[in-house]
Coordinates of N, CA, C and O in Angstrom, one line a residue:
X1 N -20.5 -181.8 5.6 CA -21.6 -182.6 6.1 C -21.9 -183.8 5.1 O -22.7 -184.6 5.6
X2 N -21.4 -184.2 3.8 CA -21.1 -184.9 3.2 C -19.8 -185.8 3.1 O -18.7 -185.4 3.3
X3 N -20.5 -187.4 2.7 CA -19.5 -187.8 2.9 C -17.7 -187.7 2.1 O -17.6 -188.2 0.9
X4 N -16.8 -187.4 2.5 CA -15.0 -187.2 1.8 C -15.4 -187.4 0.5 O -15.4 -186.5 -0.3
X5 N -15.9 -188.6 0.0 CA -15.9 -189.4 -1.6 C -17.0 -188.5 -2.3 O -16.7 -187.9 -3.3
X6 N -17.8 -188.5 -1.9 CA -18.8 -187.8 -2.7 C -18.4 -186.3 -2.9 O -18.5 -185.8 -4.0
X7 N -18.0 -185.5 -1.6 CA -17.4 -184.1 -2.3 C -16.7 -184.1 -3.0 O -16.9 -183.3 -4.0
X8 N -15.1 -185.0 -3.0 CA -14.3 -185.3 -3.9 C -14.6 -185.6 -5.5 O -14.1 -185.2 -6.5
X9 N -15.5 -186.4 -5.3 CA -16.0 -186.9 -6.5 C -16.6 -185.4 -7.4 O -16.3 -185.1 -8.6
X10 N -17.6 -184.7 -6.5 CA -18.0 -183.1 -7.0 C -17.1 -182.3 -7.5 O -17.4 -181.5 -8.3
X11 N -16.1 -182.4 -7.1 CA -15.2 -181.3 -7.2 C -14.6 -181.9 -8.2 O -14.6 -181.2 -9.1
X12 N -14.0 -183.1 -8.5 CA -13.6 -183.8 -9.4 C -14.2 -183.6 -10.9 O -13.4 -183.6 -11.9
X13 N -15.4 -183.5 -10.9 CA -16.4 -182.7 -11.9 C -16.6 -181.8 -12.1 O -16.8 -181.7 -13.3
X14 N -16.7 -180.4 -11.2 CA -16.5 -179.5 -11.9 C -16.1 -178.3 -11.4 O -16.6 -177.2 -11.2
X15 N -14.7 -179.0 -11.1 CA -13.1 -177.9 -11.3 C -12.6 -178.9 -12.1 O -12.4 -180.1 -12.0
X16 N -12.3 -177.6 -13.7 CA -11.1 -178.2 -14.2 C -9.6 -178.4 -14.2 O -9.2 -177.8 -13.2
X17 N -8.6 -178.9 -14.9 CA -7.2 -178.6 -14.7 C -6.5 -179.6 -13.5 O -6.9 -180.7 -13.5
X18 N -5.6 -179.3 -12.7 CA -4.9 -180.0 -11.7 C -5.5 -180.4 -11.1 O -5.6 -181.6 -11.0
X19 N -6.6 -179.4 -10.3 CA -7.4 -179.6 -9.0 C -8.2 -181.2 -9.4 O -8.1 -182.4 -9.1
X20 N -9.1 -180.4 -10.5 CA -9.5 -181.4 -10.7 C -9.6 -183.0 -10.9 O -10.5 -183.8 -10.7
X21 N -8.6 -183.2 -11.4 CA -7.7 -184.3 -11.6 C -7.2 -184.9 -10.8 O -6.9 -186.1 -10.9
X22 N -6.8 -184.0 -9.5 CA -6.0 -184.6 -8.6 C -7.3 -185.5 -7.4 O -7.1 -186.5 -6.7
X23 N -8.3 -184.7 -7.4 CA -9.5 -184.8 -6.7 C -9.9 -186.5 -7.2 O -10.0 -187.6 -6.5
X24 N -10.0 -186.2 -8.9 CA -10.4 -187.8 -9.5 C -9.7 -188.9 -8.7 O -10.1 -190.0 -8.4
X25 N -8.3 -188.5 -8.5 CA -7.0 -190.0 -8.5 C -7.2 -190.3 -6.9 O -6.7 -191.4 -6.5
X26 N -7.8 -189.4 -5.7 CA -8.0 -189.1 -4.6 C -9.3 -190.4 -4.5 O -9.2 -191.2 -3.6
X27 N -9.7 -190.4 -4.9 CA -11.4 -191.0 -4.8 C -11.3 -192.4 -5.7 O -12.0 -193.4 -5.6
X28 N -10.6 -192.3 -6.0 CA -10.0 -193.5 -7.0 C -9.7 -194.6 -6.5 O -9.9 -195.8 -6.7
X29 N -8.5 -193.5 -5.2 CA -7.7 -195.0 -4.4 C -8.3 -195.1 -3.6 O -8.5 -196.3 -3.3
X30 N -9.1 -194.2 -2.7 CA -9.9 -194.2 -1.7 C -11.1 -194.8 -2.3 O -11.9 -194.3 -1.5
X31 N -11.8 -195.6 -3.1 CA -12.8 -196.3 -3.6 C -12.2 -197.7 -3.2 O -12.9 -198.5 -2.6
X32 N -11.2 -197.7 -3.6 CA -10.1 -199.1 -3.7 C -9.6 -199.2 -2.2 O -8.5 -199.6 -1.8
X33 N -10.5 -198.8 -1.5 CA -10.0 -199.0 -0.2 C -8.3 -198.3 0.5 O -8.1 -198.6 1.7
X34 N -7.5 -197.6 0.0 CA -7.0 -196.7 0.7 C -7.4 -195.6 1.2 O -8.4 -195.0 0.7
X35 N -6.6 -195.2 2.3 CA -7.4 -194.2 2.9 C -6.6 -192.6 2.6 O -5.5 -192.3 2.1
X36 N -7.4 -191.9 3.1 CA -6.9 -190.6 2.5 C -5.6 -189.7 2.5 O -5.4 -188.7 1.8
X37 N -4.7 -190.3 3.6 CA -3.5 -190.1 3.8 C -2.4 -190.7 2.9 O -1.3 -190.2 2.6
X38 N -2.9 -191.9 2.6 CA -2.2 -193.4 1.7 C -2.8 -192.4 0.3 O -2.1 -192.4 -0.7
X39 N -3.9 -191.8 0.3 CA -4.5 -191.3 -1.4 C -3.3 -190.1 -1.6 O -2.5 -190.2 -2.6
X40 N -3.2 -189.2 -0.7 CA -2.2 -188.3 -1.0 C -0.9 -188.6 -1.0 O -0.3 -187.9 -1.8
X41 N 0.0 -189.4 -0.2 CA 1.0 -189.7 -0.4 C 1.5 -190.6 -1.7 O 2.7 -190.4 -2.1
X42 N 0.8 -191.4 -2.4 CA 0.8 -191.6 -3.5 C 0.9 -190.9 -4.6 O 1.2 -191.4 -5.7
X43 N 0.5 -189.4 -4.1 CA 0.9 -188.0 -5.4 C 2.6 -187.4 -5.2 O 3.5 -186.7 -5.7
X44 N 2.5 -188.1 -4.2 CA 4.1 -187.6 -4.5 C 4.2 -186.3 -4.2 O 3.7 -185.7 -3.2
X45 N 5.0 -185.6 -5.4 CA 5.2 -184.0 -5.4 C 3.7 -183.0 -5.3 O 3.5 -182.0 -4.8
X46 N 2.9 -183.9 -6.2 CA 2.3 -183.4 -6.9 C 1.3 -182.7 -5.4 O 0.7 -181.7 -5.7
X47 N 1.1 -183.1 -4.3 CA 0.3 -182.4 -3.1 C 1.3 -181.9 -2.5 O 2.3 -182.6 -2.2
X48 N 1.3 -180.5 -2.2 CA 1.9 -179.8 -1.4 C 2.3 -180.1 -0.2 O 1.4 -180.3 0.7
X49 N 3.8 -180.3 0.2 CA 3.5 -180.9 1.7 C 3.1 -180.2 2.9 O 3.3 -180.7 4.0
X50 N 2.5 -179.1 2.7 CA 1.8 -178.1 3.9 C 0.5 -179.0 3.8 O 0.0 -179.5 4.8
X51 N -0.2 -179.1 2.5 CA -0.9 -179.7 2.3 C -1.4 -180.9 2.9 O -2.3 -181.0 3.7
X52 N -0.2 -182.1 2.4 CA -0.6 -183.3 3.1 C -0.5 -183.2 4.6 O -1.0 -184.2 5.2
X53 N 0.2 -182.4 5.5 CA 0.6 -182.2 6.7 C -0.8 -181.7 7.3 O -1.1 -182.1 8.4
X54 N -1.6 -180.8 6.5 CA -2.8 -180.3 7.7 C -4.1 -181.6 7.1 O -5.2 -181.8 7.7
X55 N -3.7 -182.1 6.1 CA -5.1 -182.9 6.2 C -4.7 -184.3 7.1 O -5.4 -185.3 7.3
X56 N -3.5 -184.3 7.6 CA -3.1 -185.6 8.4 C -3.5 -185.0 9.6 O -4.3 -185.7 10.3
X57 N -3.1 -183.9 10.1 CA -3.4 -183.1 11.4 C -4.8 -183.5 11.3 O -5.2 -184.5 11.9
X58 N -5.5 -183.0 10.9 CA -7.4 -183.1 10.4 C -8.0 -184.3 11.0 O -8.9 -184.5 11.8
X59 N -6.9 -185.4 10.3 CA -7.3 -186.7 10.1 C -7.8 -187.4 11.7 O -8.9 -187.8 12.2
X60 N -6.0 -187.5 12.2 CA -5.5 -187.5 13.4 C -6.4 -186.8 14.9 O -6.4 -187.2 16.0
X61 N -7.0 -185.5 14.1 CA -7.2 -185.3 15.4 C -9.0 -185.1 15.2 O -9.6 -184.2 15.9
X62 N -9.6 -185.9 14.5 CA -10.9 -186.0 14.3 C -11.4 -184.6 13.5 O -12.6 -184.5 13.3
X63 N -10.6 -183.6 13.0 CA -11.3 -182.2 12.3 C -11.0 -182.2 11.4 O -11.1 -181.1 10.9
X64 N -10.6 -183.0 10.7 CA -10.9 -182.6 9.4 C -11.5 -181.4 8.6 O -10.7 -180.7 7.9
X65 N -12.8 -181.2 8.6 CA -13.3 -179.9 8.1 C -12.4 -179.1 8.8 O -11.5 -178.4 8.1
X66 N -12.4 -179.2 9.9 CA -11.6 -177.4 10.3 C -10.7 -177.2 9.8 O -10.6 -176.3 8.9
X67 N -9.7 -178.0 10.1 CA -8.1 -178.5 9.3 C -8.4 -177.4 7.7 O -8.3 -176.2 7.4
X68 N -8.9 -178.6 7.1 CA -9.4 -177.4 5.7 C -9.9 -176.3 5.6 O -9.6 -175.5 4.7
X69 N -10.9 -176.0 6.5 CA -11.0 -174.0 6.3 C -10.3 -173.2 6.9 O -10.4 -172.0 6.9
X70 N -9.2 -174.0 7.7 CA -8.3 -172.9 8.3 C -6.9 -173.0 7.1 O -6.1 -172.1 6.9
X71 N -7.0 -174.5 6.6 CA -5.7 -174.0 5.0 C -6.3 -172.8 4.1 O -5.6 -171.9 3.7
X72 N -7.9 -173.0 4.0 CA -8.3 -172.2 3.1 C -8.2 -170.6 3.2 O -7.7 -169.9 2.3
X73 N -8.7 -170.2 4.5 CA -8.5 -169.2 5.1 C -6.7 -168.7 4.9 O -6.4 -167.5 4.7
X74 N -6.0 -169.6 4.9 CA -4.4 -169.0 5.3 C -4.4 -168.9 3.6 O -3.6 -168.0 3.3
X75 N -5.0 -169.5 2.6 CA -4.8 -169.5 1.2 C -5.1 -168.3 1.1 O -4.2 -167.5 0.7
X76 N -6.5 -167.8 1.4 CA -7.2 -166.3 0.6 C -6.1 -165.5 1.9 O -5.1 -165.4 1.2
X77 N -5.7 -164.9 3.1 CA -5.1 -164.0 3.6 C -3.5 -164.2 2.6 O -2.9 -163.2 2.2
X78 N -3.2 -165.0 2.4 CA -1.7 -165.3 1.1 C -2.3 -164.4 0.4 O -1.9 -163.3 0.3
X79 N -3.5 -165.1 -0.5 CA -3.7 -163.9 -2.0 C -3.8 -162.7 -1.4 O -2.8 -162.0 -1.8
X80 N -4.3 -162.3 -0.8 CA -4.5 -161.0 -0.5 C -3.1 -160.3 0.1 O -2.8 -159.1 0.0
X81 N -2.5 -161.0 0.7 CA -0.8 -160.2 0.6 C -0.4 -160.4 -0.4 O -0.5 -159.2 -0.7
X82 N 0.0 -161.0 -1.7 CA 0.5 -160.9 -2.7 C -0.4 -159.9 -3.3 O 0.2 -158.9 -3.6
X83 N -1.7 -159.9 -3.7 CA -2.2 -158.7 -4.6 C -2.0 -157.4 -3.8 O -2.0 -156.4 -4.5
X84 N -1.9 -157.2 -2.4 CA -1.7 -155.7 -1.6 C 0.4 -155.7 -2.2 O 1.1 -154.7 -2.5
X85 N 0.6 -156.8 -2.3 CA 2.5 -156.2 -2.5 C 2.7 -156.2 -4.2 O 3.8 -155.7 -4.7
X86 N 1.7 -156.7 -5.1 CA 1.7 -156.3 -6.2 C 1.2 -154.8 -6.3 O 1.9 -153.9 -6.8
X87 N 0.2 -154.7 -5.9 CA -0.5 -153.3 -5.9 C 1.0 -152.4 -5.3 O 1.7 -151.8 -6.1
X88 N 1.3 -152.5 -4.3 CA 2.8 -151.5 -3.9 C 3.5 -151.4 -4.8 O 3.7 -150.2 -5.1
X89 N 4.2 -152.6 -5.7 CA 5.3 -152.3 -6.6 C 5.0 -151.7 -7.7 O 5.9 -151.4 -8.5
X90 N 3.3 -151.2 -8.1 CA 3.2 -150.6 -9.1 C 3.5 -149.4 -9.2 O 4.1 -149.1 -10.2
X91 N 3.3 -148.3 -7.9 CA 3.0 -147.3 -7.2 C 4.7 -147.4 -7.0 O 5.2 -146.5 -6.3

């Protein structure tokens, strides 16, 4: 419910490490007038291309938020198969 720049900007603050950083250079170019597809392609490697692919989807098809809580969602059901197939190989 906030506007792209100002969450970016939040999160840019305080998450540290990649995220963080990557969040700053996002808001940076998009300050400077590119837009947020032009912000991520500009990272190159450095954005996942599942990544830039569902926030173009988002973009494109006006959902943006959803686009991202359904990455997020597929993020946490990922962790949780890797810690359930860690937990297996212990056993």
């Amino acid at each position: 419910g906030i506007p792209l720049e100002l969450g970016l900007r939040r999160l840019s603050t305080t998450v540290s490490g990649r995220l963080g950083m990557l969040a700053d250079r996002l808001v940076t170019r998009m300050e400077s007038g590119q837009t947020l597809s032009d912000a991520i392609a500009k990272e190159g490697d450095t954005v996942s291309p599942l990544y830039a692919a569902v926030v173009e989807a988002g973009l494109r098809s006006n959902r943006l938020a959803e686009a991202m809580e359904s990455l997020v969602g597929f993020g946490r059901l990922l962790q949780e198969v890797q810690r359930r197939v860690r937990l297996a190989l212990l056993y």
